[in-house]
Short mmCIF file of C-alpha atoms and ligand atoms in Angstrom, two decimals:
data_model
loop_
_atom_site.label_atom_id
_atom_site.label_comp_id
_atom_site.label_asym_id
_atom_site.label_seq_id
_atom_site.Cartn_x
_atom_site.Cartn_y
_atom_site.Cartn_z
CA MET A 1 0.00 0.00 0.00
CA ILE A 2 1.25 3.46 -0.89
CA VAL A 3 0.94 5.77 2.14
CA LEU A 4 -0.18 9.29 1.16
CA LYS A 5 1.16 12.12 3.34
CA SER A 6 -0.74 15.18 4.51
CA ARG A 7 0.60 18.68 3.97
CA GLU A 8 1.82 18.70 7.61
CA GLU A 9 3.62 15.40 7.14
CA ILE A 10 5.29 16.70 3.99
CA ASP A 11 6.41 19.76 5.98
CA ARG A 12 8.13 17.42 8.45
CA MET A 13 9.71 15.45 5.62
CA ARG A 14 11.04 18.74 4.25
CA ASP A 15 12.75 19.33 7.61
CA ALA A 16 14.41 15.91 7.48
CA GLY A 17 15.25 16.32 3.79
CA GLY A 18 16.74 19.76 4.35
CA MET A 19 19.12 18.29 6.90
CA VAL A 20 20.17 15.59 4.47
CA ALA A 21 20.93 18.26 1.87
CA GLU A 22 22.89 20.42 4.32
CA ILE A 23 25.03 17.54 5.48
CA LEU A 24 25.65 16.33 1.92
CA GLU A 25 26.80 19.87 1.11
CA ILE A 26 29.26 19.75 4.03
CA LEU A 27 30.59 16.45 2.71
CA ARG A 28 30.82 17.81 -0.85
CA GLU A 29 33.09 20.58 0.39
CA ARG A 30 35.38 18.03 2.05
CA VAL A 31 35.77 15.60 -0.85
CA ALA A 32 39.29 15.97 -2.27
CA PRO A 33 42.33 13.84 -3.05
CA GLY A 34 43.79 12.42 0.18
CA VAL A 35 40.53 12.48 2.15
CA THR A 36 39.19 9.11 3.31
CA THR A 37 35.60 7.90 3.25
CA ALA A 38 35.99 7.00 6.95
CA GLU A 39 36.61 10.73 7.64
CA LEU A 40 33.50 11.64 5.63
CA ASP A 41 31.49 9.06 7.55
CA ARG A 42 32.60 10.50 10.90
CA ILE A 43 31.72 14.03 9.77
CA ALA A 44 28.25 12.91 8.64
CA GLU A 45 27.55 11.18 11.94
CA ALA A 46 28.74 14.18 13.97
CA GLU A 47 26.54 16.52 11.93
CA CYS A 48 23.53 14.25 12.59
CA ILE A 49 24.19 14.30 16.32
CA ARG A 50 24.56 18.10 16.29
CA ARG A 51 21.10 18.37 14.69
CA LYS A 52 19.47 15.73 16.92
CA ALA A 53 18.80 13.61 13.86
CA LYS A 54 19.51 9.91 13.58
CA PRO A 55 21.45 8.45 10.65
CA ALA A 56 18.96 6.45 8.59
CA PHE A 57 21.33 3.77 7.32
CA LYS A 58 23.56 2.95 10.29
CA GLY A 59 22.23 -0.31 11.69
CA TYR A 60 19.62 -0.66 8.93
CA GLY A 61 19.69 -4.37 8.13
CA GLY A 62 23.08 -4.34 9.85
CA PHE A 63 24.67 -1.70 7.58
CA PRO A 64 27.64 -0.43 9.62
CA PHE A 65 28.09 3.19 8.46
CA THR A 66 26.28 6.54 8.42
CA ILE A 67 26.96 7.09 4.70
CA CYS A 68 27.12 4.66 1.81
CA SER A 69 30.37 5.68 0.11
CA SER A 70 30.85 4.06 -3.28
CA PRO A 71 33.86 5.12 -5.40
CA ASN A 72 34.36 4.43 -9.12
CA GLU A 73 33.11 0.92 -10.03
CA GLN A 74 31.15 0.63 -6.79
CA VAL A 75 27.46 1.17 -7.55
CA VAL A 76 25.85 1.54 -4.12
CA HIS A 77 26.18 0.48 -0.45
CA GLY A 78 29.98 0.82 -0.30
CA PHE A 79 31.76 0.71 3.07
CA ALA A 80 33.75 3.67 4.39
CA ASN A 81 37.45 2.91 4.85
CA GLU A 82 40.82 4.52 5.53
CA GLN A 83 41.99 4.45 1.92
CA PRO A 84 42.62 8.00 0.65
CA LEU A 85 40.58 9.16 -2.34
CA ARG A 86 42.67 9.82 -5.43
CA GLU A 87 42.58 12.57 -8.04
CA GLY A 88 40.34 11.38 -10.88
CA ASP A 89 38.08 9.19 -8.73
CA ILE A 90 34.35 9.68 -8.56
CA LEU A 91 32.61 9.09 -5.23
CA SER A 92 28.91 8.38 -4.70
CA ILE A 93 27.63 9.35 -1.28
CA ASP A 94 24.17 8.12 -0.29
CA PHE A 95 22.90 9.50 3.00
CA GLY A 96 19.68 9.68 4.97
CA VAL A 97 18.36 10.77 8.35
CA ILE A 98 15.32 10.20 10.47
CA TYR A 99 14.11 13.33 12.20
CA LYS A 100 10.92 13.71 14.24
CA GLY A 101 9.61 10.44 12.87
CA PHE A 102 10.26 11.01 9.15
CA TYR A 103 13.01 9.98 6.79
CA GLY A 104 14.92 11.94 4.18
CA ASP A 105 17.18 10.19 1.66
CA ALA A 106 19.44 11.60 -1.06
CA ALA A 107 22.62 10.78 -2.97
CA VAL A 108 25.19 12.60 -5.06
CA THR A 109 28.19 11.49 -7.08
CA LEU A 110 31.13 13.85 -6.75
CA PRO A 111 34.38 14.30 -8.65
CA VAL A 112 37.60 13.94 -6.66
CA GLY A 113 39.77 16.72 -8.05
CA TYR A 114 39.95 16.67 -11.83
CA ILE A 115 38.05 13.85 -13.56
CA ASP A 116 38.25 12.86 -17.22
CA ARG A 117 35.59 13.70 -19.80
CA ASP A 118 34.01 10.25 -19.72
CA LYS A 119 33.39 10.50 -15.99
CA GLN A 120 32.14 14.07 -16.35
CA HIS A 121 29.67 12.80 -18.97
CA LEU A 122 28.50 9.95 -16.73
CA LEU A 123 27.89 12.29 -13.79
CA ARG A 124 26.08 14.84 -15.93
CA VAL A 125 23.80 12.28 -17.58
CA THR A 126 22.98 10.52 -14.30
CA GLU A 127 22.02 13.83 -12.69
CA GLU A 128 19.98 14.78 -15.77
CA SER A 129 18.24 11.38 -15.59
CA LEU A 130 17.22 12.18 -12.03
CA GLN A 131 15.91 15.61 -13.04
CA LYS A 132 13.89 14.11 -15.91
CA ALA A 133 12.51 11.43 -13.57
CA ILE A 134 11.48 14.07 -11.04
CA ALA A 135 9.75 16.05 -13.81
CA ALA A 136 7.66 12.92 -14.53
CA ALA A 137 6.44 12.70 -10.91
CA VAL A 138 3.19 14.54 -11.58
CA VAL A 139 -0.39 14.00 -10.44
CA GLY A 140 -2.25 11.88 -12.98
CA GLY A 141 0.90 10.34 -14.44
CA ARG A 142 1.86 6.71 -13.93
CA LEU A 143 4.67 5.38 -11.78
CA SER A 144 6.58 3.89 -14.69
CA ASP A 145 6.74 7.31 -16.38
CA ILE A 146 9.47 8.00 -13.81
CA SER A 147 11.27 4.75 -14.66
CA HIS A 148 11.06 5.38 -18.37
CA ALA A 149 12.40 8.93 -18.04
CA VAL A 150 15.60 7.56 -16.48
CA GLN A 151 16.14 4.72 -18.91
CA SER A 152 15.43 6.65 -22.08
CA HIS A 153 17.83 9.46 -21.21
CA ALA A 154 20.66 7.26 -19.89
CA GLU A 155 20.55 4.86 -22.85
CA LYS A 156 20.33 7.66 -25.41
CA GLU A 157 23.66 8.87 -24.02
CA GLY A 158 25.24 5.41 -24.33
CA PHE A 159 25.02 4.32 -20.69
CA SER A 160 23.14 1.46 -19.02
CA VAL A 161 20.71 1.25 -16.13
CA VAL A 162 21.22 -0.94 -13.05
CA ARG A 163 18.26 -3.33 -12.60
CA GLU A 164 18.98 -4.84 -9.20
CA PHE A 165 18.38 -1.71 -7.12
CA VAL A 166 15.40 0.61 -7.32
CA GLY A 167 13.94 3.77 -5.86
CA HIS A 168 11.19 3.58 -3.26
CA GLY A 169 8.42 5.27 -1.37
CA ILE A 170 9.63 6.96 1.82
CA GLY A 171 8.07 8.56 4.89
CA ARG A 172 7.77 7.07 8.37
CA GLN A 173 9.70 4.13 6.91
CA LEU A 174 12.93 4.37 4.93
CA HIS A 175 11.59 1.96 2.33
CA GLU A 176 7.87 2.09 1.62
CA ALA A 177 5.81 1.04 -1.38
CA PRO A 178 6.07 1.50 -4.28
CA GLN A 179 9.34 0.23 -5.70
CA ILE A 180 10.55 2.56 -8.47
CA PRO A 181 12.67 0.79 -11.10
CA ASN A 182 14.91 2.94 -13.30
CA PHE A 183 13.83 1.12 -16.46
CA GLY A 184 10.66 0.10 -18.25
CA PRO A 185 8.01 1.45 -20.61
CA ALA A 186 6.01 4.56 -19.67
CA GLY A 187 2.32 4.49 -18.76
CA GLN A 188 2.26 1.55 -16.35
CA GLY A 189 1.87 1.00 -12.63
CA PRO A 190 -0.10 3.01 -10.09
CA ARG A 191 -1.42 6.48 -10.91
CA LEU A 192 0.58 9.20 -9.20
CA LYS A 193 -1.38 11.06 -6.54
CA ALA A 194 -0.78 14.17 -4.45
CA GLY A 195 0.78 13.14 -1.14
CA MET A 196 3.01 10.40 -2.52
CA THR A 197 6.60 10.81 -1.32
CA LEU A 198 9.21 9.03 -3.41
CA ALA A 199 12.96 8.50 -3.22
CA ILE A 200 13.95 8.55 -6.89
CA GLU A 201 17.47 7.26 -7.47
CA PRO A 202 18.95 6.39 -10.86
CA MET A 203 22.08 4.20 -10.76
CA ILE A 204 23.79 4.45 -14.15
CA ASN A 205 26.76 2.45 -15.43
CA ALA A 206 29.34 3.59 -17.95
CA GLY A 207 29.58 0.01 -19.29
CA GLY A 208 27.09 -2.85 -19.06
CA PRO A 209 24.20 -3.00 -16.59
CA GLY A 210 25.46 -6.03 -14.64
CA VAL A 211 26.39 -5.78 -10.97
CA LYS A 212 27.57 -8.15 -8.26
CA ILE A 213 27.84 -7.97 -4.47
CA LEU A 214 31.25 -8.19 -2.79
CA LYS A 215 32.02 -10.63 0.05
CA ASP A 216 31.15 -7.99 2.67
CA GLY A 217 27.52 -8.75 1.70
CA TRP A 218 26.75 -5.09 0.86
CA THR A 219 29.02 -3.41 -1.65
CA ALA A 220 27.57 -3.56 -5.18
CA VAL A 221 30.12 -3.19 -7.99
CA THR A 222 29.84 -3.26 -11.76
CA LEU A 223 30.58 -6.65 -13.31
CA ASP A 224 32.83 -5.08 -15.94
CA GLY A 225 34.71 -2.85 -13.48
CA LYS A 226 33.62 0.33 -15.25
CA ALA A 227 32.42 3.40 -13.38
CA SER A 228 28.91 3.87 -11.97
CA ALA A 229 27.09 6.98 -10.76
CA HIS A 230 24.11 7.52 -8.45
CA PHE A 231 21.98 10.57 -7.74
CA GLU A 232 18.89 10.63 -5.52
CA HIS A 233 16.30 13.02 -4.16
CA THR A 234 13.28 12.58 -1.93
CA VAL A 235 10.36 14.08 -3.84
CA ALA A 236 6.72 14.87 -2.95
CA VAL A 237 4.05 14.60 -5.63
CA THR A 238 1.79 17.65 -5.14
CA GLU A 239 -1.05 19.35 -7.02
CA ALA A 240 1.44 22.13 -7.77
CA GLY A 241 3.93 19.65 -9.29
CA PRO A 242 6.85 17.63 -7.95
CA GLU A 243 8.60 19.16 -4.94
CA ILE A 244 12.15 18.11 -4.06
CA LEU A 245 12.30 17.70 -0.28
CA THR A 246 16.06 17.16 -0.08
CA LEU A 247 17.14 20.70 -0.95
CA GLY A 248 19.30 22.81 1.37
MG1 MG B 1 17.05 5.48 -1.33
#
């Protein structure tokens, strides 16, 4: 069942989402060659504590970190570690909080110093795919319009869409119905209604779509070792159009 949120509930989700955006911005400013993902994880946790928010991922299904930090060929759910980031890497950071009973969830993929044109292209197209997906989150549309918006843009640019992980409803739970694949034909699935709150999150690969999970049981990497990018926002479907709740 898809839980619709009242205007007041969406206001509270905007508070949680705003914190997610602020903390991601703090992390963005810190990402540079030589910095470790363990440092970024500690900063994110401290910023949650300072705001009396709880990290959404730490402990979720046993996940051991505040942020999912996934460099280069890692797709999602990477573990923070003490290995310094290197010039030319890309780093996906997925981060969420729970605040006053509601979740916010967002992700960005950031360049570490100078990155080559292929990685710049991947980041740009993945972010554009998210923006096109958000634009499809309108009252009266269908859920798979969002999915189709991601796939059509990413594939037109020569990239491929990860199938194994999907976006999701969000609210009092981190993962609510519906699941939101990043692929498929438009015009299918539930009708979009005002009050739906959705975490839309394209995961786009530079090479083939295949992924596998490493022995840690969490880290998803591309099968071909090529780079992958991930952008995510928490979005409310409203009568006035889609509203991004994870803005600073
Ligand atoms: Mg999510």
